[in-house]
């Protein structure tokens, strides 16, 4: 059974633990859909310094079980970003909980349509949360799917 979950905004002090969470999750969960080159590039994009920058520029929510973060989701402008749940804790509703909180923050900021560059891995997750496919894209980090959800 899931222990008490705490949710709060990320601060500078979370950069290293958040980077570790994201890199672990990329290597464990995205490896079935992406090449080694893409995974390496993705991990470098989420190094501790890059994550510290994200914390400055995005509203990033973290959820904790104990002292370590086990899930994250962020908002930058109209875009949902940095959505990751620790592999061991996936499938327990944490991703849905975090994205729901981000949707609420986006509504408060008068965002009418929330966008996300979904990984191939997360497409069904976003479909389950009411996002629709806008278009398939390719980038140096590999293929992604632009998806959107009306918040009105
Ligand atoms: C995608 C991710 C964030 C989902 O988090 P999660 O906590 O496992 O998802 P939840 O348990 O909250 O699932 C919410 C809903 O999505 C559905 N869902 C989640 N993953 C799914 C999958 N792979 N296939 C089908 N449905 C899925 C669940 O069944 C659930 O549906 P319900 O509300 O009808 O019960 C997580 O798996 C992850 O970190 N993946 C790897 C990193 C990644 O690709 N992140 C996205 C970057 S854009």
Coordinates of C-alpha atoms and ligand atoms in Angstrom, one line a residue:
X1 CA 0.0 0.0 0.0
X2 CA 1.2 3.5 -0.9
X3 CA 2.6 5.6 2.0
X4 CA 1.7 9.2 2.6
X5 CA 2.5 11.3 -0.5
X6 CA 3.7 14.9 -0.1
X7 CA 3.6 17.2 -3.1
X8 CA 5.5 20.5 -3.3
X9 CA 7.2 22.8 -5.7
X10 CA 10.8 21.9 -6.6
X11 CA 13.6 24.2 -5.3
X12 CA 17.3 24.6 -6.2
X13 CA 18.1 22.1 -3.6
X14 CA 16.2 19.4 -5.5
X15 CA 18.2 19.6 -8.7
X16 CA 20.5 16.6 -8.0
X17 CA 17.8 14.2 -6.7
X18 CA 15.4 15.2 -9.5
X19 CA 18.1 14.8 -12.2
X20 CA 18.8 11.3 -10.8
X21 CA 15.1 10.4 -10.7
X22 CA 14.6 11.5 -14.3
X23 CA 17.8 9.8 -15.7
X24 CA 16.9 6.5 -13.9
X25 CA 13.4 6.7 -15.3
X26 CA 14.6 7.4 -18.9
X27 CA 17.0 4.5 -18.8
X28 CA 14.5 2.1 -17.3
X29 CA 11.2 3.1 -19.0
X30 CA 12.0 4.9 -22.2
X31 CA 14.7 2.3 -23.4
X32 CA 12.1 0.1 -25.0
X33 CA 11.1 3.0 -27.4
X34 CA 14.3 4.9 -28.0
X35 CA 17.8 4.1 -29.3
X36 CA 20.9 4.3 -27.1
X37 CA 21.9 7.5 -28.8
X38 CA 18.5 9.1 -28.0
X39 CA 18.7 7.9 -24.4
X40 CA 22.2 9.3 -23.9
X41 CA 21.1 12.6 -25.4
X42 CA 18.0 12.7 -23.2
X43 CA 20.0 11.9 -20.1
X44 CA 22.4 14.8 -20.9
X45 CA 19.5 17.1 -21.3
X46 CA 18.4 16.2 -17.8
X47 CA 21.8 16.5 -16.0
X48 CA 21.9 18.3 -12.6
X49 CA 22.8 21.7 -14.1
X50 CA 20.1 21.5 -16.8
X51 CA 17.5 20.4 -14.2
X52 CA 18.5 23.4 -12.0
X53 CA 17.8 25.7 -15.0
X54 CA 14.4 24.0 -15.4
X55 CA 13.6 24.5 -11.8
X56 CA 14.2 28.3 -12.3
X57 CA 12.2 28.5 -15.5
X58 CA 9.3 26.1 -14.9
X59 CA 6.8 25.5 -12.2
X60 CA 7.9 22.0 -11.2
X61 CA 5.9 19.9 -8.8
X62 CA 7.5 17.0 -7.0
X63 CA 5.9 14.2 -5.1
X64 CA 7.7 12.5 -2.3
X65 CA 7.5 9.3 -0.4
X66 CA 9.9 9.9 2.4
X67 CA 12.8 12.2 1.6
X68 CA 13.3 11.3 -2.1
X69 CA 11.2 12.5 -5.0
X70 CA 9.4 9.7 -6.8
X71 CA 7.5 11.8 -9.4
X72 CA 7.6 15.2 -11.2
X73 CA 5.6 17.3 -13.5
X74 CA 6.2 20.9 -14.7
X75 CA 4.5 23.8 -16.5
X76 CA 6.2 26.3 -18.7
X77 CA 3.9 28.7 -20.5
X78 CA 1.2 26.5 -22.2
X79 CA 3.5 23.4 -22.1
X80 CA 3.4 20.4 -19.7
X81 CA 7.1 19.4 -19.2
X82 CA 9.3 17.1 -17.2
X83 CA 6.7 14.4 -16.4
X84 CA 8.4 11.4 -14.9
X85 CA 7.5 8.8 -12.3
X86 CA 10.0 6.5 -10.7
X87 CA 9.7 3.1 -12.4
X88 CA 8.9 1.3 -9.1
X89 CA 6.0 3.6 -8.5
X90 CA 4.5 3.7 -12.0
X91 CA 0.9 2.5 -12.4
X92 CA -0.2 3.8 -9.0
X93 CA -1.9 7.0 -10.2
X94 CA 1.0 9.4 -9.4
X95 CA 1.5 10.6 -12.9
X96 CA -2.3 11.4 -13.2
X97 CA -2.2 13.1 -9.8
X98 CA 0.8 15.4 -10.7
X99 CA -0.6 16.2 -14.2
X100 CA -4.0 17.0 -12.6
X101 CA -2.3 19.5 -10.2
X102 CA -0.4 21.1 -13.2
X103 CA -3.7 21.4 -15.1
X104 CA -5.2 23.2 -12.1
X105 CA -2.2 25.6 -12.0
X106 CA -2.5 26.1 -15.8
X107 CA -6.2 27.0 -15.4
X108 CA -5.3 29.5 -12.8
X109 CA -2.9 31.1 -15.3
X110 CA -5.7 31.2 -17.9
X111 CA -4.1 28.6 -20.1
X112 CA -6.9 27.3 -22.3
X113 CA -5.1 24.6 -24.1
X114 CA -2.3 22.6 -22.5
X115 CA 0.3 21.1 -24.8
X116 CA 2.9 18.4 -24.3
X117 CA 5.7 16.9 -26.4
X118 CA 4.9 13.3 -25.4
X119 CA 7.5 10.5 -25.5
X120 CA 6.4 7.5 -27.5
X121 CA 6.4 5.7 -24.2
X122 CA 3.9 8.1 -22.6
X123 CA 1.4 8.4 -25.5
X124 CA -1.3 6.0 -23.9
X125 CA -0.9 7.7 -20.5
X126 CA -1.7 11.1 -22.0
X127 CA -4.6 9.6 -24.1
X128 CA -6.0 8.2 -20.8
X129 CA -5.8 11.8 -19.3
X130 CA -7.7 13.3 -22.2
X131 CA -4.9 14.6 -24.4
X132 CA -5.3 14.3 -28.2
X133 CA -2.6 13.8 -30.8
X134 CA -1.7 17.0 -32.8
X135 CA 1.2 15.7 -34.8
X136 CA 4.2 13.3 -34.8
X137 CA 7.6 15.0 -34.6
X138 CA 11.2 14.1 -34.8
X139 CA 14.0 15.7 -32.9
X140 CA 17.7 14.9 -32.2
X141 CA 16.5 13.1 -29.0
X142 CA 14.2 10.9 -31.1
X143 CA 10.5 10.9 -32.1
X144 CA 7.9 12.7 -30.0
X145 CA 4.2 13.3 -30.3
X146 CA 2.8 16.8 -29.9
X147 CA -0.5 16.4 -27.9
X148 CA -3.0 18.9 -26.6
X149 CA -5.9 19.1 -24.0
X150 CA -8.5 21.8 -23.8
X151 CA -8.8 23.1 -20.2
X152 CA -11.9 25.1 -20.7
Ligands
LIG1 C1 4.2 8.2 -18.4 C2 4.3 8.2 -16.8 C3 4.6 9.6 -16.3 C4 3.0 7.7 -16.3 O1 3.0 7.8 -14.9 P1 2.2 6.7 -14.0 O2 2.2 7.2 -12.6 O3 2.8 5.4 -14.3 O4 0.7 6.8 -14.6 P2 -0.6 6.6 -13.8 O5 -0.5 5.4 -12.9 O6 -1.0 7.9 -13.1 O7 -1.7 6.4 -14.9 C5 -2.8 7.2 -15.3 C6 -3.6 6.6 -16.3 O8 -2.8 6.4 -17.5 C7 -2.9 5.0 -17.9 N1 -1.6 4.6 -18.4 C8 -0.4 5.0 -17.8 N2 0.6 4.4 -18.5 C9 0.0 3.7 -19.5 C10 0.5 2.9 -20.6 N3 1.8 2.7 -20.8 N4 -0.4 2.3 -21.4 C11 -1.7 2.5 -21.2 N5 -2.3 3.2 -20.2 C12 -1.4 3.8 -19.4 C13 -3.2 4.3 -16.6 O9 -3.9 3.0 -16.9 C14 -4.2 5.3 -15.9 O10 -5.5 5.1 -16.5 P3 -6.8 5.3 -15.6 O11 -6.8 6.7 -15.0 O12 -7.9 5.1 -16.6 O13 -6.7 4.3 -14.5 C15 5.4 7.2 -16.4 O14 5.1 5.9 -16.9 C16 6.8 7.6 -16.8 O15 7.5 8.3 -16.1 N6 7.2 7.1 -18.0 C17 8.6 7.3 -18.5 C18 9.0 8.7 -18.7 C19 8.2 9.4 -19.8 O16 8.1 9.0 -20.9 N7 7.6 10.5 -19.4 C20 6.8 11.4 -20.3 C21 7.7 12.4 -20.9 S1 6.8 13.4 -22.1

